[in-house]
Amino acid sequence: MKEYWTWLASVMGAVVFLQGVLHAVFPAELRAAVARLVARATRAFSPYCYFDVTETEGMSTNEIYDAVQLYLSSNAAPAAGARLSLSRHHNASSFTFGLAASDRVHDAFLGAAVTWEHVVAPRQSQGFSWRPLPEEKRRFTLRIRRGDRDKLLPAYLDHILAAAAEIRRRSQDRLLYTNARGGAMVDARGSPWDPVPFKHPSTFDTLAMDPDRKSAIMADLREFAGGRAFYERTGRAWKRGYLLYGPPGTGKSSMIAAMANFLGYDVYDLELTEVGSNAELRKLLMKTTSKSIIVIEDIDCSVDLTNRATAAAAPPKPPARPLASMDDHDAAGGGGGAARSITLSGLLNFTDGLWSCCGSERIFVFTTNHIDKLDPALLRSGRMDMHIFMSYCSFQSLKILLRNYLDLPDSGDAASGAVMAGLESWIDAAEITPADVSEVLIKNRRNGREEAMEELLAVLKSRAGKRRPSPAAAKEAGENEEEEEEEKRALESPKEGKEQSAMDEQIEETEGKKQL
């Protein structure tokens, strides 16, 4: 053992002596040049090529570094054996994972394998600077095969930037914007929209609607969200219009919230009564962001956009009052209805004109309780691409509400079988809205599942009885109709007799003239 340590000490001494001789004989510049030549020779025969993505580029931050960090946060989390860093950004609703120092993660794109390594090194001491740099130099190193370079770059980096933007958008809280300002178009920040956090819990799972119709709507939304290539190839603006119509209380607002939660879009609630002109309407459109839903609720009640054919057939209206003077407008706070000048043409250009192309991936949603009052120009394809009828509560919708409020399984249970059969037989005749059903279930949810369902069945029978007349009332109504029909015939008979006698007299007069 003693001889071994003696031999090791002599070897180390020889290495130190040779290193000193090399440093004395060969200058530092020559040694650096030899190291560079060795590195170049190694890279020349290596099947890989490397790319560094530094955290900072001069005095500014590198956008690609942040995008790679977010992108790898979704791929590094399930990686086995990787040491991850956990973080949560301001105004974010989820946590993000990241690679720790000197750790690696593997990825694949277009069938090619890539490797990312997070390199952290201490920064050399710096002098005085107005903007001090971090104490550590951080970068991501991308390793790919030489044969895959043309295939991966720059397509792979574009994919990372798009994926990072999507992760950043989905991790942040969604916002609900409104333009209701009492006449003021912009705030101190220069934006005409006022945002609040959007926390609506409605989803397609909780929405009371036929499952087949919900599946069709969800498939249409998926195709729209992933249709960038389709819209670019066909030369169409990347937008889509939905018209939600039906009786009040059928879930039109809940449908909009479910669409926003499904796609992760912000919602812009446009109040037309607060917009003064078509020019202001265009400015509002230009200030909306991509990946958003622009909503105009109760469009038939907002401004005068009724059907022009119906308006032409209606009796003439009295002349409109003249526009108010500027003094009257100022006295009314700048929001007088007389000074409003939004036209149907302006709204059509807002949804389907040249200005609607200012942005991408936006959805226009109109809601109304009376679709027959809308002008046909608002309903054609290209403006409202999909018409969704929000009908009364069906049995399939009722089962969803029972599952939401009473935790009843979709297949029901043995105790509630008879009550479910009664609900199924009476739900269509009652013509009840999901909002009314929800109100009944909320009032009786503390009484137990059975009592709540029995109370709902009683409500359905009562509503169906009011809508369906009794046999005696139906018989009386039939007799009244027969009497009205006989009176109508009696009134028409003398008229027909007079017309026949007049025709006979005319024929006799014509024959007399012929004889003369």
Short mmCIF file of C-alpha atoms in Angstrom, two decimals:
data_model
loop_
_atom_site.label_atom_id
_atom_site.label_comp_id
_atom_site.label_asym_id
_atom_site.label_seq_id
_atom_site.Cartn_x
_atom_site.Cartn_y
_atom_site.Cartn_z
CA MET A 1 0.00 0.00 0.00
CA LYS A 2 2.89 2.35 0.80
CA GLU A 3 4.44 1.74 -2.63
CA TYR A 4 1.12 2.64 -4.31
CA TRP A 5 0.91 6.03 -2.63
CA THR A 6 4.55 6.70 -3.44
CA TRP A 7 3.95 5.90 -7.12
CA LEU A 8 0.83 8.12 -7.25
CA ALA A 9 2.73 11.05 -5.71
CA SER A 10 5.52 10.71 -8.26
CA VAL A 11 3.03 10.62 -11.15
CA MET A 12 1.25 13.74 -9.93
CA GLY A 13 4.57 15.51 -9.51
CA ALA A 14 5.54 14.63 -13.06
CA VAL A 15 2.22 15.96 -14.38
CA VAL A 16 2.67 19.23 -12.51
CA PHE A 17 6.26 19.53 -13.83
CA LEU A 18 5.14 18.93 -17.42
CA GLN A 19 2.30 21.46 -17.04
CA GLY A 20 4.73 24.06 -15.80
CA VAL A 21 7.09 23.36 -18.70
CA LEU A 22 4.23 23.66 -21.22
CA HIS A 23 3.06 26.95 -19.71
CA ALA A 24 6.63 28.26 -19.80
CA VAL A 25 7.37 27.11 -23.36
CA PHE A 26 3.97 27.67 -25.01
CA PRO A 27 2.27 31.08 -24.44
CA ALA A 28 -1.40 31.42 -23.51
CA GLU A 29 -2.39 32.57 -27.01
CA LEU A 30 -0.93 29.43 -28.56
CA ARG A 31 -2.67 27.19 -26.05
CA ALA A 32 -6.02 28.90 -26.76
CA ALA A 33 -5.52 28.48 -30.50
CA VAL A 34 -4.79 24.77 -30.06
CA ALA A 35 -7.92 24.37 -27.90
CA ARG A 36 -10.02 26.06 -30.59
CA LEU A 37 -8.58 23.80 -33.27
CA VAL A 38 -9.33 20.72 -31.19
CA ALA A 39 -12.91 21.95 -30.58
CA ARG A 40 -13.44 22.62 -34.29
CA ALA A 41 -12.11 19.20 -35.21
CA THR A 42 -14.41 17.62 -32.67
CA ARG A 43 -17.44 19.52 -33.98
CA ALA A 44 -16.54 18.71 -37.58
CA PHE A 45 -16.73 14.98 -36.90
CA SER A 46 -19.71 15.24 -34.50
CA PRO A 47 -23.17 14.28 -35.87
CA TYR A 48 -24.81 17.05 -33.80
CA CYS A 49 -25.01 20.82 -34.00
CA TYR A 50 -25.64 23.12 -31.04
CA PHE A 51 -27.52 26.41 -30.60
CA ASP A 52 -27.41 28.62 -27.50
CA VAL A 53 -30.42 30.68 -26.39
CA THR A 54 -29.15 33.18 -23.83
CA GLU A 55 -31.32 34.88 -21.23
CA THR A 56 -30.25 38.38 -22.22
CA GLU A 57 -29.18 39.84 -25.53
CA GLY A 58 -27.03 42.85 -24.70
CA MET A 59 -29.06 44.98 -22.29
CA SER A 60 -32.47 43.59 -23.27
CA THR A 61 -34.17 40.30 -22.49
CA ASN A 62 -34.35 37.52 -25.05
CA GLU A 63 -37.92 36.70 -26.06
CA ILE A 64 -36.96 33.22 -27.26
CA TYR A 65 -35.47 32.34 -23.84
CA ASP A 66 -38.76 33.08 -22.06
CA ALA A 67 -40.69 31.17 -24.73
CA VAL A 68 -38.42 28.12 -24.40
CA GLN A 69 -38.77 28.23 -20.62
CA LEU A 70 -42.57 28.22 -20.85
CA TYR A 71 -42.60 25.57 -23.57
CA LEU A 72 -40.35 23.21 -21.64
CA SER A 73 -42.50 23.70 -18.54
CA SER A 74 -45.20 21.61 -20.21
CA ASN A 75 -42.75 18.90 -21.38
CA ALA A 76 -40.37 18.80 -18.43
CA ALA A 77 -43.03 18.08 -15.78
CA PRO A 78 -43.61 14.42 -16.74
CA ALA A 79 -39.91 13.78 -17.44
CA ALA A 80 -38.57 11.05 -15.17
CA GLY A 81 -35.49 11.85 -13.10
CA ALA A 82 -35.39 15.54 -13.99
CA ARG A 83 -34.91 18.15 -11.31
CA LEU A 84 -37.52 20.86 -11.85
CA SER A 85 -38.03 24.38 -10.56
CA LEU A 86 -41.57 25.44 -9.61
CA SER A 87 -42.89 28.98 -10.13
CA ARG A 88 -46.09 30.96 -10.51
CA HIS A 89 -46.26 34.29 -12.36
CA HIS A 90 -48.27 37.31 -11.32
CA ASN A 91 -51.95 37.17 -12.38
CA ALA A 92 -51.53 33.50 -13.32
CA SER A 93 -54.00 30.76 -12.43
CA SER A 94 -51.61 27.78 -12.61
CA PHE A 95 -48.09 26.74 -11.70
CA THR A 96 -45.27 26.30 -14.21
CA PHE A 97 -42.32 23.92 -14.10
CA GLY A 98 -38.83 24.64 -15.39
CA LEU A 99 -35.49 22.88 -15.77
CA ALA A 100 -33.00 23.27 -12.98
CA ALA A 101 -29.34 24.03 -13.62
CA SER A 102 -27.47 21.55 -15.87
CA ASP A 103 -30.52 19.35 -16.42
CA ARG A 104 -31.72 18.02 -19.75
CA VAL A 105 -35.06 17.22 -21.35
CA HIS A 106 -35.79 15.50 -24.65
CA ASP A 107 -38.40 16.58 -27.18
CA ALA A 108 -39.50 15.63 -30.69
CA PHE A 109 -40.79 17.70 -33.61
CA LEU A 110 -41.70 16.49 -37.12
CA GLY A 111 -40.24 13.10 -36.28
CA ALA A 112 -36.84 14.50 -35.25
CA ALA A 113 -35.40 14.19 -31.74
CA VAL A 114 -34.00 17.27 -29.98
CA THR A 115 -32.36 17.81 -26.60
CA TRP A 116 -32.50 20.90 -24.41
CA GLU A 117 -29.98 21.60 -21.65
CA HIS A 118 -30.22 24.40 -19.10
CA VAL A 119 -26.73 25.83 -18.45
CA VAL A 120 -26.10 28.18 -15.52
CA ALA A 121 -22.64 29.73 -15.01
CA PRO A 122 -21.44 32.51 -12.65
CA ARG A 123 -20.98 35.88 -14.29
CA GLN A 124 -17.63 37.61 -14.08
CA SER A 125 -17.43 40.66 -11.86
CA GLN A 126 -18.63 43.75 -13.68
CA GLY A 127 -17.86 47.39 -13.14
CA PHE A 128 -20.28 50.20 -12.58
CA SER A 129 -23.46 49.98 -14.70
CA TRP A 130 -26.73 51.88 -14.72
CA ARG A 131 -28.50 48.55 -15.17
CA PRO A 132 -26.76 45.80 -13.21
CA LEU A 133 -26.93 42.33 -14.76
CA PRO A 134 -27.83 39.11 -12.89
CA GLU A 135 -25.06 37.36 -11.02
CA GLU A 136 -25.51 34.21 -13.13
CA LYS A 137 -25.48 33.67 -16.88
CA ARG A 138 -28.31 31.36 -17.93
CA ARG A 139 -28.93 29.86 -21.32
CA PHE A 140 -30.63 26.97 -23.04
CA THR A 141 -28.55 24.82 -25.39
CA LEU A 142 -30.39 23.08 -28.23
CA ARG A 143 -28.79 19.94 -29.68
CA ILE A 144 -30.10 18.53 -32.96
CA ARG A 145 -28.71 16.33 -35.69
CA ARG A 146 -27.08 17.99 -38.64
CA GLY A 147 -29.40 16.31 -41.10
CA ASP A 148 -32.47 17.72 -39.28
CA ARG A 149 -31.29 21.33 -39.23
CA ASP A 150 -33.16 22.50 -42.33
CA LYS A 151 -36.29 20.66 -41.26
CA LEU A 152 -36.38 22.00 -37.70
CA LEU A 153 -35.21 25.59 -38.12
CA PRO A 154 -37.02 27.93 -38.03
CA ALA A 155 -40.23 25.83 -37.92
CA TYR A 156 -39.40 24.40 -34.50
CA LEU A 157 -38.77 27.86 -33.01
CA ASP A 158 -42.04 29.16 -34.47
CA HIS A 159 -43.81 26.20 -32.87
CA ILE A 160 -42.21 27.01 -29.51
CA LEU A 161 -43.22 30.68 -29.70
CA ALA A 162 -46.84 29.78 -30.56
CA ALA A 163 -47.04 27.13 -27.83
CA ALA A 164 -45.57 29.52 -25.24
CA ALA A 165 -48.09 32.22 -26.17
CA GLU A 166 -50.91 29.70 -25.77
CA ILE A 167 -49.58 28.53 -22.38
CA ARG A 168 -49.21 32.13 -21.22
CA ARG A 169 -52.74 32.99 -22.31
CA ARG A 170 -54.33 29.94 -20.70
CA SER A 171 -52.42 30.39 -17.44
CA GLN A 172 -53.71 33.95 -16.99
CA ASP A 173 -57.15 34.86 -15.76
CA ARG A 174 -59.72 35.59 -18.46
CA LEU A 175 -61.23 39.06 -18.57
CA LEU A 176 -64.69 40.44 -19.26
CA TYR A 177 -64.67 43.82 -21.01
CA THR A 178 -67.45 46.37 -21.25
CA ASN A 179 -67.77 49.71 -23.00
CA ALA A 180 -70.50 51.16 -20.74
CA ARG A 181 -69.02 54.54 -19.78
CA GLY A 182 -71.93 56.92 -19.94
CA GLY A 183 -70.64 58.52 -23.12
CA ALA A 184 -66.87 58.64 -22.44
CA MET A 185 -64.99 56.79 -25.16
CA VAL A 186 -61.56 56.36 -23.57
CA ASP A 187 -60.15 56.16 -20.06
CA ALA A 188 -56.85 57.41 -18.66
CA ARG A 189 -54.99 54.55 -20.35
CA GLY A 190 -56.47 55.36 -23.75
CA SER A 191 -58.61 52.20 -23.96
CA PRO A 192 -62.37 52.30 -24.56
CA TRP A 193 -62.85 48.96 -22.78
CA ASP A 194 -63.11 48.44 -19.03
CA PRO A 195 -61.97 44.95 -17.88
CA VAL A 196 -62.97 42.87 -14.87
CA PRO A 197 -61.94 39.27 -14.05
CA PHE A 198 -64.17 36.71 -15.75
CA LYS A 199 -65.04 33.96 -13.25
CA HIS A 200 -68.21 32.45 -14.75
CA PRO A 201 -68.35 28.73 -13.86
CA SER A 202 -70.53 27.61 -16.78
CA THR A 203 -69.10 24.82 -18.93
CA PHE A 204 -70.47 22.52 -21.60
CA ASP A 205 -70.66 19.75 -18.99
CA THR A 206 -73.05 21.77 -16.83
CA LEU A 207 -74.97 23.40 -19.71
CA ALA A 208 -78.56 22.14 -19.95
CA MET A 209 -78.77 21.19 -23.64
CA ASP A 210 -79.17 18.11 -25.77
CA PRO A 211 -75.80 16.24 -25.76
CA ASP A 212 -75.75 15.80 -29.54
CA ARG A 213 -76.20 19.53 -30.12
CA LYS A 214 -73.50 20.34 -27.57
CA SER A 215 -71.11 17.94 -29.29
CA ALA A 216 -71.78 19.62 -32.64
CA ILE A 217 -71.12 23.09 -31.19
CA MET A 218 -67.92 21.95 -29.46
CA ALA A 219 -66.66 20.35 -32.67
CA ASP A 220 -67.36 23.56 -34.59
CA LEU A 221 -65.45 25.60 -31.98
CA ARG A 222 -62.47 23.21 -32.15
CA GLU A 223 -62.33 23.47 -35.94
CA PHE A 224 -62.45 27.26 -35.71
CA ALA A 225 -59.70 27.52 -33.08
CA GLY A 226 -57.38 25.26 -35.06
CA GLY A 227 -58.27 26.58 -38.51
CA ARG A 228 -55.50 29.11 -39.13
CA ALA A 229 -54.20 27.24 -42.20
CA PHE A 230 -57.74 26.76 -43.55
CA TYR A 231 -58.66 30.44 -43.32
CA GLU A 232 -55.35 31.53 -44.84
CA ARG A 233 -55.72 29.06 -47.71
CA THR A 234 -59.30 30.09 -48.50
CA GLY A 235 -58.66 33.84 -48.14
CA ARG A 236 -61.29 34.34 -45.43
CA ALA A 237 -61.05 36.46 -42.31
CA TRP A 238 -60.40 34.29 -39.27
CA LYS A 239 -63.71 34.95 -37.53
CA ARG A 240 -67.04 33.23 -36.99
CA GLY A 241 -70.53 34.36 -36.05
CA TYR A 242 -73.05 32.64 -33.79
CA LEU A 243 -76.70 33.64 -33.34
CA LEU A 244 -78.34 32.43 -30.12
CA TYR A 245 -82.11 32.81 -30.19
CA GLY A 246 -84.97 31.47 -28.15
CA PRO A 247 -87.28 32.32 -25.26
CA PRO A 248 -85.88 34.07 -22.17
CA GLY A 249 -84.31 31.79 -19.60
CA THR A 250 -83.11 29.11 -22.01
CA GLY A 251 -79.40 29.61 -21.25
CA LYS A 252 -78.07 31.97 -23.91
CA SER A 253 -75.72 33.79 -21.51
CA SER A 254 -74.58 30.48 -20.03
CA MET A 255 -73.79 29.28 -23.53
CA ILE A 256 -71.52 32.30 -24.10
CA ALA A 257 -69.70 31.66 -20.81
CA ALA A 258 -69.29 27.98 -21.70
CA MET A 259 -67.80 28.93 -25.07
CA ALA A 260 -65.34 31.33 -23.40
CA ASN A 261 -64.26 28.72 -20.84
CA PHE A 262 -63.98 26.03 -23.51
CA LEU A 263 -61.71 28.08 -25.76
CA GLY A 264 -60.01 30.19 -23.09
CA TYR A 265 -61.03 33.45 -24.79
CA ASP A 266 -61.70 36.87 -23.29
CA VAL A 267 -65.23 38.27 -23.62
CA TYR A 268 -66.13 41.76 -24.89
CA ASP A 269 -69.69 42.71 -23.94
CA LEU A 270 -70.63 45.43 -26.41
CA GLU A 271 -73.38 47.80 -25.25
CA LEU A 272 -74.70 49.45 -28.41
CA THR A 273 -76.68 52.09 -26.52
CA GLU A 274 -73.38 53.53 -25.25
CA VAL A 275 -71.89 53.91 -28.75
CA GLY A 276 -72.47 57.25 -30.40
CA SER A 277 -71.65 56.59 -34.05
CA ASN A 278 -70.38 54.07 -36.57
CA ALA A 279 -66.89 55.56 -36.25
CA GLU A 280 -66.87 54.84 -32.51
CA LEU A 281 -68.06 51.32 -33.26
CA ARG A 282 -65.05 50.77 -35.52
CA LYS A 283 -62.70 52.14 -32.86
CA LEU A 284 -64.11 49.67 -30.36
CA LEU A 285 -63.51 46.83 -32.79
CA MET A 286 -59.91 47.90 -33.39
CA LYS A 287 -59.22 47.86 -29.63
CA THR A 288 -60.30 44.24 -29.19
CA THR A 289 -57.65 41.53 -28.99
CA SER A 290 -57.34 38.27 -30.85
CA LYS A 291 -58.74 35.09 -29.30
CA SER A 292 -61.82 36.90 -28.00
CA ILE A 293 -65.62 36.68 -28.12
CA ILE A 294 -67.51 39.88 -28.98
CA VAL A 295 -71.06 39.71 -27.62
CA ILE A 296 -74.12 41.83 -28.37
CA GLU A 297 -76.96 40.62 -26.16
CA ASP A 298 -80.62 41.29 -27.01
CA ILE A 299 -79.68 42.91 -30.29
CA ASP A 300 -83.34 43.46 -31.17
CA CYS A 301 -83.73 45.67 -28.07
CA SER A 302 -80.45 47.63 -28.21
CA VAL A 303 -81.02 49.95 -31.17
CA ASP A 304 -83.51 50.17 -34.00
CA LEU A 305 -82.26 47.29 -36.19
CA THR A 306 -85.60 45.65 -36.90
CA ASN A 307 -86.61 43.91 -40.11
CA ARG A 308 -86.83 46.42 -42.94
CA ALA A 309 -89.53 44.42 -44.74
CA THR A 310 -91.72 44.45 -41.63
CA ALA A 311 -91.07 48.13 -41.14
CA ALA A 312 -92.08 48.88 -44.74
CA ALA A 313 -95.35 46.95 -44.37
CA ALA A 314 -96.20 48.66 -41.08
CA PRO A 315 -98.24 51.89 -41.03
CA PRO A 316 -96.18 55.07 -41.27
CA LYS A 317 -94.81 56.38 -38.01
CA PRO A 318 -94.98 60.02 -36.94
CA PRO A 319 -91.97 62.07 -37.98
CA ALA A 320 -88.96 61.60 -35.74
CA ARG A 321 -88.04 64.37 -33.41
CA PRO A 322 -85.08 66.48 -34.61
CA LEU A 323 -81.62 65.92 -33.23
CA ALA A 324 -80.96 67.64 -29.96
CA SER A 325 -78.73 70.68 -29.94
CA MET A 326 -75.24 70.56 -28.49
CA ASP A 327 -76.42 72.31 -25.34
CA ASP A 328 -79.15 69.74 -24.78
CA HIS A 329 -76.67 66.94 -25.43
CA ASP A 330 -74.21 68.34 -22.91
CA ALA A 331 -76.96 68.88 -20.36
CA ALA A 332 -77.97 65.23 -20.69
CA GLY A 333 -74.43 64.11 -19.92
CA GLY A 334 -73.42 63.34 -23.48
CA GLY A 335 -75.52 60.18 -23.57
CA GLY A 336 -78.82 61.36 -25.01
CA GLY A 337 -80.51 58.85 -27.24
CA ALA A 338 -81.39 61.53 -29.80
CA ALA A 339 -77.73 61.96 -30.77
CA ARG A 340 -77.15 58.29 -31.52
CA SER A 341 -76.40 57.52 -35.16
CA ILE A 342 -75.59 53.80 -35.33
CA THR A 343 -77.00 52.33 -38.52
CA LEU A 344 -77.60 48.82 -39.76
CA SER A 345 -74.90 49.35 -42.39
CA GLY A 346 -72.40 50.29 -39.68
CA LEU A 347 -73.18 47.15 -37.70
CA LEU A 348 -72.88 44.97 -40.81
CA ASN A 349 -69.47 46.47 -41.59
CA PHE A 350 -68.53 45.89 -37.96
CA THR A 351 -69.21 42.14 -38.27
CA ASP A 352 -68.46 41.37 -41.93
CA GLY A 353 -66.85 44.41 -43.57
CA LEU A 354 -63.28 45.46 -44.13
CA TRP A 355 -62.86 46.52 -40.51
CA SER A 356 -63.77 43.07 -39.25
CA CYS A 357 -60.41 41.83 -40.60
CA CYS A 358 -58.48 44.00 -38.09
CA GLY A 359 -57.51 41.05 -35.92
CA SER A 360 -57.82 37.30 -36.05
CA GLU A 361 -59.48 34.40 -34.23
CA ARG A 362 -62.49 36.34 -33.02
CA ILE A 363 -66.06 35.16 -32.54
CA PHE A 364 -69.15 37.37 -32.84
CA VAL A 365 -72.16 36.26 -30.81
CA PHE A 366 -75.60 37.88 -31.09
CA THR A 367 -78.49 36.94 -28.82
CA THR A 368 -82.17 37.67 -29.29
CA ASN A 369 -85.54 36.51 -28.01
CA HIS A 370 -87.34 37.33 -31.27
CA ILE A 371 -85.43 36.29 -34.36
CA ASP A 372 -88.31 37.36 -36.61
CA LYS A 373 -87.67 40.99 -35.67
CA LEU A 374 -84.11 40.99 -37.01
CA ASP A 375 -83.26 42.16 -40.48
CA PRO A 376 -82.38 39.28 -42.86
CA ALA A 377 -79.06 40.99 -43.63
CA LEU A 378 -77.90 40.18 -40.09
CA LEU A 379 -78.76 36.51 -40.43
CA ARG A 380 -77.07 35.51 -43.66
CA SER A 381 -73.97 33.28 -43.82
CA GLY A 382 -70.70 35.09 -43.30
CA ARG A 383 -72.19 37.25 -40.56
CA MET A 384 -73.99 34.67 -38.49
CA ASP A 385 -72.53 31.35 -39.64
CA MET A 386 -74.31 29.16 -37.09
CA HIS A 387 -77.84 29.67 -35.76
CA ILE A 388 -78.37 27.97 -32.40
CA PHE A 389 -81.93 27.65 -31.15
CA MET A 390 -82.05 27.65 -27.36
CA SER A 391 -85.27 25.71 -26.82
CA TYR A 392 -87.32 24.81 -23.79
CA CYS A 393 -86.03 22.19 -21.39
CA SER A 394 -86.08 18.67 -22.86
CA PHE A 395 -85.74 15.42 -20.95
CA GLN A 396 -82.03 15.18 -21.80
CA SER A 397 -81.51 18.73 -20.52
CA LEU A 398 -83.55 17.90 -17.42
CA LYS A 399 -81.25 14.99 -16.57
CA ILE A 400 -78.26 17.33 -16.73
CA LEU A 401 -79.95 19.76 -14.34
CA LEU A 402 -80.84 16.92 -11.95
CA ARG A 403 -77.23 15.81 -12.01
CA ASN A 404 -75.99 19.36 -11.33
CA TYR A 405 -78.39 20.27 -8.52
CA LEU A 406 -79.33 16.92 -6.95
CA ASP A 407 -76.26 14.82 -7.83
CA LEU A 408 -78.53 12.33 -9.57
CA PRO A 409 -76.74 9.83 -11.85
CA ASP A 410 -77.58 9.99 -15.54
CA SER A 411 -79.13 6.52 -15.36
CA GLY A 412 -81.23 7.49 -12.31
CA ASP A 413 -81.77 5.22 -9.33
CA ALA A 414 -84.37 2.67 -8.27
CA ALA A 415 -86.13 4.97 -5.80
CA SER A 416 -86.76 7.71 -8.35
CA GLY A 417 -87.74 5.52 -11.29
CA ALA A 418 -91.47 6.30 -11.20
CA VAL A 419 -90.88 10.02 -10.71
CA MET A 420 -88.41 10.07 -13.62
CA ALA A 421 -91.01 8.41 -15.84
CA GLY A 422 -93.49 11.12 -14.90
CA LEU A 423 -90.99 13.87 -15.57
CA GLU A 424 -90.24 12.38 -18.99
CA SER A 425 -93.92 12.27 -19.93
CA TRP A 426 -94.74 15.82 -18.78
CA ILE A 427 -91.57 17.81 -19.64
CA ASP A 428 -92.45 18.46 -23.29
CA ALA A 429 -96.05 19.46 -22.60
CA ALA A 430 -95.02 21.91 -19.86
CA GLU A 431 -92.70 23.99 -22.10
CA ILE A 432 -90.60 25.09 -19.16
CA THR A 433 -87.24 26.83 -19.45
CA PRO A 434 -84.05 25.55 -17.79
CA ALA A 435 -84.02 28.68 -15.62
CA ASP A 436 -87.45 27.80 -14.18
CA VAL A 437 -86.37 24.20 -13.55
CA SER A 438 -83.23 25.41 -11.80
CA GLU A 439 -85.28 27.71 -9.59
CA VAL A 440 -87.51 24.83 -8.47
CA LEU A 441 -84.54 22.59 -7.74
CA ILE A 442 -82.70 25.30 -5.80
CA LYS A 443 -85.71 25.96 -3.57
CA ASN A 444 -86.18 22.26 -2.75
CA ARG A 445 -82.62 20.92 -2.72
CA ARG A 446 -82.55 20.86 1.11
CA ASN A 447 -85.69 18.72 1.28
CA GLY A 448 -84.01 15.70 -0.27
CA ARG A 449 -83.77 14.31 -3.77
CA GLU A 450 -87.16 12.59 -3.82
CA GLU A 451 -89.16 15.56 -2.55
CA ALA A 452 -87.41 17.93 -4.92
CA MET A 453 -88.21 15.73 -7.91
CA GLU A 454 -91.83 15.31 -6.81
CA GLU A 455 -92.19 19.08 -6.43
CA LEU A 456 -90.74 19.54 -9.92
CA LEU A 457 -93.22 16.98 -11.29
CA ALA A 458 -96.10 18.90 -9.69
CA VAL A 459 -94.85 22.14 -11.29
CA LEU A 460 -94.65 20.47 -14.69
CA LYS A 461 -98.20 19.13 -14.41
CA SER A 462 -99.49 22.54 -13.37
CA ARG A 463 -97.81 24.30 -16.28
CA ALA A 464 -98.97 21.64 -18.73
CA GLY A 465 -102.54 21.96 -17.41
CA LYS A 466 -102.51 25.70 -17.99
CA ARG A 467 -101.25 25.24 -21.52
CA ARG A 468 -103.54 22.29 -22.35
CA PRO A 469 -107.27 23.16 -21.97
CA SER A 470 -109.69 20.75 -20.24
CA PRO A 471 -112.09 18.57 -22.37
CA ALA A 472 -115.10 20.78 -21.48
CA ALA A 473 -113.14 23.92 -22.45
CA ALA A 474 -111.98 22.28 -25.67
CA LYS A 475 -115.59 21.27 -26.51
CA GLU A 476 -116.85 24.79 -25.79
CA ALA A 477 -114.06 26.26 -27.92
CA GLY A 478 -115.02 23.92 -30.75
CA GLU A 479 -118.69 24.93 -30.52
CA ASN A 480 -117.70 28.61 -30.56
CA GLU A 481 -115.62 28.04 -33.67
CA GLU A 482 -118.56 26.32 -35.39
CA GLU A 483 -120.90 29.19 -34.51
CA GLU A 484 -118.39 31.73 -35.82
CA GLU A 485 -118.07 29.73 -39.04
CA GLU A 486 -121.88 29.63 -39.53
CA GLU A 487 -122.15 33.38 -38.93
CA LYS A 488 -119.38 33.98 -41.42
CA ARG A 489 -121.18 31.88 -44.04
CA ALA A 490 -124.45 33.68 -43.36
CA LEU A 491 -122.77 37.03 -43.87
CA GLU A 492 -121.14 35.90 -47.07
CA SER A 493 -124.35 34.35 -48.55
CA PRO A 494 -126.29 37.63 -49.18
CA LYS A 495 -123.19 39.10 -50.68
CA GLU A 496 -122.88 36.17 -53.06
CA GLY A 497 -126.62 36.44 -53.98
CA LYS A 498 -126.28 40.11 -54.77
CA GLU A 499 -123.26 39.46 -56.92
CA GLN A 500 -125.12 36.72 -58.83
CA SER A 501 -128.20 38.94 -59.47
CA ALA A 502 -125.96 41.74 -60.71
CA MET A 503 -124.29 39.40 -63.14
CA ASP A 504 -127.73 38.20 -64.44
CA GLU A 505 -128.88 41.78 -65.02
CA GLN A 506 -125.68 42.55 -66.90
CA ILE A 507 -126.18 39.51 -69.16
CA GLU A 508 -129.82 40.48 -69.95
CA GLU A 509 -128.77 44.04 -70.77
CA THR A 510 -126.06 42.77 -73.14
CA GLU A 511 -128.56 40.52 -74.99
CA GLY A 512 -131.04 43.41 -75.35
CA LYS A 513 -128.37 45.55 -76.92
CA LYS A 514 -127.56 42.77 -79.39
CA GLN A 515 -131.26 42.48 -80.45
CA LEU A 516 -131.51 46.24 -81.06
#
